[in-house]
PDB file of C-alpha atoms in Angstrom:
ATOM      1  CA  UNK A  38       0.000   0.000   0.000  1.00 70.00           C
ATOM      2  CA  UNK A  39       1.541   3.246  -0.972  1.00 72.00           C
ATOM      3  CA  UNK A  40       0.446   6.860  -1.390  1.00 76.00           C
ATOM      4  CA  UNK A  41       3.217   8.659  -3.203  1.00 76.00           C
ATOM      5  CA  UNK A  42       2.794   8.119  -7.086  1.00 74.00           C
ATOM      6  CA  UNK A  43       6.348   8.339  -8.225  1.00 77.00           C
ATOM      7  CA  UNK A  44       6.508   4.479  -6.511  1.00 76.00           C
ATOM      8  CA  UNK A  45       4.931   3.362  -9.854  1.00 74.00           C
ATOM      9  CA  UNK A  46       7.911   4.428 -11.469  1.00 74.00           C
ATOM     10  CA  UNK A  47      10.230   3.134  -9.072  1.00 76.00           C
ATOM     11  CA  UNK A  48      12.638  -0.166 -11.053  1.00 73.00           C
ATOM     12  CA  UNK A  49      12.706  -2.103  -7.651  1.00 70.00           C
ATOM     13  CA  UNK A  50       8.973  -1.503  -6.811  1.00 75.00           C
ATOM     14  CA  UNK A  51       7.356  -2.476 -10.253  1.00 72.00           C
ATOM     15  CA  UNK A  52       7.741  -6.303  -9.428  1.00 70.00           C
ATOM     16  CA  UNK A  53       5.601  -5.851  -6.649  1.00 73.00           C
ATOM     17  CA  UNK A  54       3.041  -3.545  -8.725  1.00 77.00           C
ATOM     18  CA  UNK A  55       1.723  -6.383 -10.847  1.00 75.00           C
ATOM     19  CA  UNK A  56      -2.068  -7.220  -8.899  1.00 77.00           C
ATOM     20  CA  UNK A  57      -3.699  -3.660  -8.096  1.00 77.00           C
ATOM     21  CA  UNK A  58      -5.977  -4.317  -5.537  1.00 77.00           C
ATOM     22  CA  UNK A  59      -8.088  -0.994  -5.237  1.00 73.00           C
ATOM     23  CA  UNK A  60      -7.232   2.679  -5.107  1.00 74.00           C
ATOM     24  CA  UNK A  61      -8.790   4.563  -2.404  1.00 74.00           C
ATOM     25  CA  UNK A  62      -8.078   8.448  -3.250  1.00 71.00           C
ATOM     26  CA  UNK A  63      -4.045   8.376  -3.286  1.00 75.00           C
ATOM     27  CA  UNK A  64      -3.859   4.974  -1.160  1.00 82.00           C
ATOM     28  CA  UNK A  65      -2.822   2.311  -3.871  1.00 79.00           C
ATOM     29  CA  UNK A  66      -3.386  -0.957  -3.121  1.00 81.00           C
ATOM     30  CA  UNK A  67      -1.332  -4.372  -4.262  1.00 78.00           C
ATOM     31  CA  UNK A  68      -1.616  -7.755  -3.763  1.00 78.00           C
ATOM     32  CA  UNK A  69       1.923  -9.314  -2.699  1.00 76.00           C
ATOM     33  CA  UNK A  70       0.983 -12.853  -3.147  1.00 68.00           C
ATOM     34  CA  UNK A  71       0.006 -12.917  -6.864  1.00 59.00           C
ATOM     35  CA  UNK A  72      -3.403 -13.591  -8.196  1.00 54.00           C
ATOM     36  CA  UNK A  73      -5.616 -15.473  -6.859  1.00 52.00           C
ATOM     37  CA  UNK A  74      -7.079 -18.717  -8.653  1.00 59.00           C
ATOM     38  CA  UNK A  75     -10.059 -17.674 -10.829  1.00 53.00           C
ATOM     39  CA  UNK A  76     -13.394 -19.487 -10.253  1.00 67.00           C
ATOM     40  CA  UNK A  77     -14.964 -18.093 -13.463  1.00 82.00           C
ATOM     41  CA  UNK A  78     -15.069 -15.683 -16.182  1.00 84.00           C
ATOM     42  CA  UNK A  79     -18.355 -13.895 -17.734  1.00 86.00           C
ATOM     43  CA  UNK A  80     -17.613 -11.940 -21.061  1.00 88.00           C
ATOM     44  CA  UNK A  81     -18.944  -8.782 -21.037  1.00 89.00           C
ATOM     45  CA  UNK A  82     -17.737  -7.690 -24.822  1.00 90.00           C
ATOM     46  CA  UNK A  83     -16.480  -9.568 -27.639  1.00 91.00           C
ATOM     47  CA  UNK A  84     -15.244  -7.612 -30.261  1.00 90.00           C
ATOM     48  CA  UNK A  85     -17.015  -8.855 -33.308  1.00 83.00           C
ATOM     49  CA  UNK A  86     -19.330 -10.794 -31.718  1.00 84.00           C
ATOM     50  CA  UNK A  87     -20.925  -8.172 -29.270  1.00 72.00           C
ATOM     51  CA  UNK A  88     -22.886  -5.973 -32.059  1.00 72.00           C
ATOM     52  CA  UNK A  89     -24.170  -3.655 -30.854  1.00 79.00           C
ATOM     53  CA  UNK A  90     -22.167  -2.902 -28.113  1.00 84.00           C
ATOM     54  CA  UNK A  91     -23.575  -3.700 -24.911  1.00 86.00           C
ATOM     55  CA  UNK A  92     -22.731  -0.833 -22.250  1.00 88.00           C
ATOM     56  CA  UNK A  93     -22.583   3.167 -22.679  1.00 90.00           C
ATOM     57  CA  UNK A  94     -20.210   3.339 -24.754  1.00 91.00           C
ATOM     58  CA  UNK A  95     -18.120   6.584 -27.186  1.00 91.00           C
ATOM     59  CA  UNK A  96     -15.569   5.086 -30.001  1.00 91.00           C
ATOM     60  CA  UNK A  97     -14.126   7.584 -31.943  1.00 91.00           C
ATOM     61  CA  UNK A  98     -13.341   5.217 -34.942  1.00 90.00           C
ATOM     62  CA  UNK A  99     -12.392   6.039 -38.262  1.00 86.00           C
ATOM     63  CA  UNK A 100     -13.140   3.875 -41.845  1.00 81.00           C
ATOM     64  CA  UNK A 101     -10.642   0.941 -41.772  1.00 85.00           C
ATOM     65  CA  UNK A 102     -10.282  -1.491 -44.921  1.00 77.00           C
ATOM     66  CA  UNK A 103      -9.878  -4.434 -42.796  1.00 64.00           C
ATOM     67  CA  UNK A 104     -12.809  -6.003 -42.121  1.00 61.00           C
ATOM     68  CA  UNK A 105     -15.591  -4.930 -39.596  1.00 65.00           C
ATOM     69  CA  UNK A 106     -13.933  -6.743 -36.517  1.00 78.00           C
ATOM     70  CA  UNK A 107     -10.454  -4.106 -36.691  1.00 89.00           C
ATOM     71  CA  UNK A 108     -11.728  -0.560 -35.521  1.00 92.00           C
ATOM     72  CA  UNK A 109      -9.422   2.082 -36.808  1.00 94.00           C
ATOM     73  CA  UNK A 110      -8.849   5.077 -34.920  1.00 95.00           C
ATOM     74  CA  UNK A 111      -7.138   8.895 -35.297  1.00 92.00           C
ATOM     75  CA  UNK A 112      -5.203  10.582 -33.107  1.00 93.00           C
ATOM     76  CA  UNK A 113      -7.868  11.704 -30.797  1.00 92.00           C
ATOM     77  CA  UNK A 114      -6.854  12.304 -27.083  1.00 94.00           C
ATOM     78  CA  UNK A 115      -9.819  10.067 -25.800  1.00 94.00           C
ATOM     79  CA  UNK A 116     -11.140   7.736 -28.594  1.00 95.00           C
ATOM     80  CA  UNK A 117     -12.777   5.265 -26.539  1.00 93.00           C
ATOM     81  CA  UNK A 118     -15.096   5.439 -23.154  1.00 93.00           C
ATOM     82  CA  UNK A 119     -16.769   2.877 -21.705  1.00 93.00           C
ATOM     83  CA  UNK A 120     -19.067   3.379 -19.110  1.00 89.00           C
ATOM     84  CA  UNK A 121     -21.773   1.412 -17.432  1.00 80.00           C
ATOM     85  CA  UNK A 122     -19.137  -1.254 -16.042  1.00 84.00           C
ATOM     86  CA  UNK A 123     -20.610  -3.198 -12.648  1.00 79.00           C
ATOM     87  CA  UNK A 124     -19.329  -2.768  -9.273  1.00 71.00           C
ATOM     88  CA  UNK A 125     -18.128  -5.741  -7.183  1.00 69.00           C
ATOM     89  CA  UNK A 126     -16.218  -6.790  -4.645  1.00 64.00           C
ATOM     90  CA  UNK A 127     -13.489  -9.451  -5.102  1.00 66.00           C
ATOM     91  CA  UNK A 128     -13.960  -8.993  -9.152  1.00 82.00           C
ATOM     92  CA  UNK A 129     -11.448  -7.740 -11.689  1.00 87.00           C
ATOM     93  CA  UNK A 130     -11.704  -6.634 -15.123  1.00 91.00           C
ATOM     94  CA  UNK A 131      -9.719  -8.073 -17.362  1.00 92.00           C
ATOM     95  CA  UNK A 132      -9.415  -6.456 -20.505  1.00 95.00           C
ATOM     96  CA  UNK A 133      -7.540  -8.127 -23.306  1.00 96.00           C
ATOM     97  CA  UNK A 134      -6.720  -6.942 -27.137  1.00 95.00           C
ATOM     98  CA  UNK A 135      -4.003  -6.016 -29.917  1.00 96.00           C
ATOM     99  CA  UNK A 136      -3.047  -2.756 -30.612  1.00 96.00           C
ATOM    100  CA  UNK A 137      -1.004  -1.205 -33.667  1.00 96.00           C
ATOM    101  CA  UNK A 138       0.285   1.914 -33.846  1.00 96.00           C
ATOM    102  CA  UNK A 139       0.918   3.595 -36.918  1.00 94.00           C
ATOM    103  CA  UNK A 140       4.245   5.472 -35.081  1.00 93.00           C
ATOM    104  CA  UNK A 141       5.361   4.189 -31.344  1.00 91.00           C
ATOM    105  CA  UNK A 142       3.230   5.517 -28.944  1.00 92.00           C
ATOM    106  CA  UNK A 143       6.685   6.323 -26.557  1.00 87.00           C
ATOM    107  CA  UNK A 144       4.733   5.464 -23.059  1.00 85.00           C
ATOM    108  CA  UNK A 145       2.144   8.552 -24.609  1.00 92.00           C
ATOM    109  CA  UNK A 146      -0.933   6.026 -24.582  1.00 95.00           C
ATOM    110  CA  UNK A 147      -2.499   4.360 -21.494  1.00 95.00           C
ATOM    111  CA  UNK A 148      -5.590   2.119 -21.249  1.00 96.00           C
ATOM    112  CA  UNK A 149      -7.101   3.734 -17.892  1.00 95.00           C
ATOM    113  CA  UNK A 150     -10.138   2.521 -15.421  1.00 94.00           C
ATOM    114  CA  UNK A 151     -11.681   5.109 -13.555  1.00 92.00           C
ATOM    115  CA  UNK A 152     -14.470   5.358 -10.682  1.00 89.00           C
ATOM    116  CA  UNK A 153     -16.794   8.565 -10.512  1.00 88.00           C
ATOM    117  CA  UNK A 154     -19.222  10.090  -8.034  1.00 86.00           C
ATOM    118  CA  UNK A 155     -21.766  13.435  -9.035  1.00 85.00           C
ATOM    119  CA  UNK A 156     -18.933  15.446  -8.397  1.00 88.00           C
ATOM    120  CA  UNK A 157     -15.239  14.060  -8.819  1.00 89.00           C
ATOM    121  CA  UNK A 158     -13.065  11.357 -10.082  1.00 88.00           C
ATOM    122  CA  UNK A 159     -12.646   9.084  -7.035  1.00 87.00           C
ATOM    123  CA  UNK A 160      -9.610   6.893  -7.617  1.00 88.00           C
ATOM    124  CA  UNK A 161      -7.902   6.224 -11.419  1.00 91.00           C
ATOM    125  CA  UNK A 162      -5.190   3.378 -12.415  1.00 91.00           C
ATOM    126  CA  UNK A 163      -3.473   3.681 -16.243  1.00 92.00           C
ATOM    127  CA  UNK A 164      -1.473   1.061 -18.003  1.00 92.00           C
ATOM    128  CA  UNK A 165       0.270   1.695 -20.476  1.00 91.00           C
ATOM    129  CA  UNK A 166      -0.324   0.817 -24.115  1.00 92.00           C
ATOM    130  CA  UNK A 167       2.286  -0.028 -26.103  1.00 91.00           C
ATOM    131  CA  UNK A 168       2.586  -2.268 -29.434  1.00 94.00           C
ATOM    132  CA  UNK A 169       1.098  -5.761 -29.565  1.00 94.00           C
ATOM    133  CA  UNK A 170      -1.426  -7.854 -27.537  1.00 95.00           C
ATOM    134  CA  UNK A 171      -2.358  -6.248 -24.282  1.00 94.00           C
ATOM    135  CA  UNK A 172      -4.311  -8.802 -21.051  1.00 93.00           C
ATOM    136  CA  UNK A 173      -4.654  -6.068 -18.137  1.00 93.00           C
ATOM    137  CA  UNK A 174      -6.827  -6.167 -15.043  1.00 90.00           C
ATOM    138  CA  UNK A 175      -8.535  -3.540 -13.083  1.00 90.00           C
ATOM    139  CA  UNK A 176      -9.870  -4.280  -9.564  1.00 85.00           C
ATOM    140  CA  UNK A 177     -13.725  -3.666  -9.116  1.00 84.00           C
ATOM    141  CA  UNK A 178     -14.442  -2.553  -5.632  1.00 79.00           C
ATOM    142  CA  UNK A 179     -18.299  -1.917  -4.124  1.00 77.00           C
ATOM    143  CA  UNK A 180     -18.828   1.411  -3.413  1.00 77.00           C
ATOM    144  CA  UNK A 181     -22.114   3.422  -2.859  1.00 71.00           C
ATOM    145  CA  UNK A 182     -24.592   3.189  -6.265  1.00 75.00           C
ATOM    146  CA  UNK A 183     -23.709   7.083  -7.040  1.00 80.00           C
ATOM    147  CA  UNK A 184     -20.588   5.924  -8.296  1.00 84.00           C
ATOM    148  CA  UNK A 185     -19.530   5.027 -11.972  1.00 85.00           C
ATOM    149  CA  UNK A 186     -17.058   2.736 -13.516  1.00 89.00           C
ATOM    150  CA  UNK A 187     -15.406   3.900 -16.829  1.00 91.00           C
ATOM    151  CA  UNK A 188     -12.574   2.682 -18.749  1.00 95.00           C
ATOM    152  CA  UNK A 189     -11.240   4.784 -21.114  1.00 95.00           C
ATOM    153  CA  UNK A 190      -8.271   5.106 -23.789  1.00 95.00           C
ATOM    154  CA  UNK A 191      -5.533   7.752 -22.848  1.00 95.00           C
ATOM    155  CA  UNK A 192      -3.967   8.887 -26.437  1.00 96.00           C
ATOM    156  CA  UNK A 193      -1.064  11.497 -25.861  1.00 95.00           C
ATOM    157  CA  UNK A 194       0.821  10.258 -28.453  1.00 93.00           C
ATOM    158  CA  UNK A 195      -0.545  12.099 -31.446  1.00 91.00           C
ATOM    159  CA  UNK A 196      -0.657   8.774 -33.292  1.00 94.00           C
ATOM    160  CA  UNK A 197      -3.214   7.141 -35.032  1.00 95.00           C
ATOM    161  CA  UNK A 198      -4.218   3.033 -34.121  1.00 96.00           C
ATOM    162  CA  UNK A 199      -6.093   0.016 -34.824  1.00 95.00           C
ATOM    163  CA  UNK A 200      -7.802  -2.166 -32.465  1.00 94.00           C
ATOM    164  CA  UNK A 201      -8.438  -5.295 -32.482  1.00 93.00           C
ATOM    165  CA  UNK A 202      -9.348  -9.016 -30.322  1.00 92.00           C
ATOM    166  CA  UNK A 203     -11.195  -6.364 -27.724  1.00 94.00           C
ATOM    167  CA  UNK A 204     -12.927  -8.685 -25.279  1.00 94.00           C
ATOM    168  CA  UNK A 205     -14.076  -7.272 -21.511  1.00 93.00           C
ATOM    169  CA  UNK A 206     -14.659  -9.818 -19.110  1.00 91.00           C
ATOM    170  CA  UNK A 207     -15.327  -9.946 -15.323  1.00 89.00           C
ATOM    171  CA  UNK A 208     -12.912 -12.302 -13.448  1.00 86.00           C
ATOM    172  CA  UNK A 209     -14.689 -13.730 -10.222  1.00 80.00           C
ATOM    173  CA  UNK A 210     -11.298 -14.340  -7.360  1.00 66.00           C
ATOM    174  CA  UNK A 211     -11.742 -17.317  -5.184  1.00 60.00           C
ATOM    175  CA  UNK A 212      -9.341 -16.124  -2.124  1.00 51.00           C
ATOM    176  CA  UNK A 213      -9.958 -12.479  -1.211  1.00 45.00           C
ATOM    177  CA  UNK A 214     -12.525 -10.418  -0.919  1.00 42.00           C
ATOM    178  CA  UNK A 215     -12.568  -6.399  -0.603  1.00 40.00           C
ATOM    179  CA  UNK A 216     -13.783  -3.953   2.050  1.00 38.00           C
ATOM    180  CA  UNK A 217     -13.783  -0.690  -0.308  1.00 36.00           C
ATOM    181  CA  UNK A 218     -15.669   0.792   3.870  1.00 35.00           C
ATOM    182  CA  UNK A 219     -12.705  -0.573   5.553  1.00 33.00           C
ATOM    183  CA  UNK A 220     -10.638   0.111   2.927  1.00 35.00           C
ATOM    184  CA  UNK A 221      -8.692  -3.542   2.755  1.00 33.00           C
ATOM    185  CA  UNK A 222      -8.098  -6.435   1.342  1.00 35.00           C
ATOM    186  CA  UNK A 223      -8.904 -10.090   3.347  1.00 32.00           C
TER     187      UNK A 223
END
């Protein structure tokens, strides 16, 4: 559990860094023992199978000339928003996909999940986006029903991209559980 951001950063902390937990304003929270076994998955979106899309959703998307299943996108700073995602506790979404870049995105581009009252942003965790097949997770933590889950793309790179192999899922964890009142993981 940390506060100070520039930890993310940090070469001898990113090995621990690899299972977020939660984020509770600045309070980041990890998991030290690794991820749990998974019980089940439910698909939530399958790109290419999923028409129409299934939660509130904003693409940005340009015409490709692949076919329908590759969306094509411009250099926009936000091209995609997802909203509508469930809250629970002792769930993860896993969100899995390939990515091209037309011109390296230089750590510029960040796939980022993001919880919001009326008011404010409550808590926000990026990862980064670089070339290639991407599998990331972001924890979903109960919190009062005013409060929104969005995941959204982060483009600061000024480059254009195509997307691809998008699937959301939820990923129910057998061995912990999490308090988002208390504010820690069992």
């Amino acid at each position: 559990m940390f506060t100070r951001p520039e930890w993310a950063d940090n070469e001898h902390m990113k090995r621990y860094l690899q299972h977020p937990i939660a984020q509770i304003g600045m309070v980041r929270i990890f998991d030290l023992r690794g991820t749990p076994e998974v019980l089940t998955e439910d698909t939530i979106f399958q790109q290419g199978q999923s028409e129409p899309f299934p939660l509130q959703h904003r693409f940005d998307t340009v015409a490709c000339t692949n076919s329908g299943s590759t969306w094509c996108f411009g250099s926009n700073e936000y091209p995609i928003d997802i909203n509508g995602i469930q809250q629970n506790a002792g769930r993860a979404l896993r969100v899995r996909g390939n990515v091209h870049w037309n011109a390296p995105p230089r750590n510029n581009a960040e796939l980022v999940f993001a919880e919001d009252d009326d008011q404010k942003q409550i808590s926000i965790h990026g990862q980064a986006l670089s070339e290639g097949q991407f599998d990331l997770r972001f924890a979903l933590v109960d919190r009062p029903t005013n409060v929104r889950n969005k995941l959204f793309l982060w483009n600061r790179s000024g480059s254009n991209f195509t997307l691809d192999g998008l699937r959301l899922t939820v990923v129910h964890s057998q061995d912990r559980t999490i308090d988002s009142t208390a504010g820690s993981a069992h």
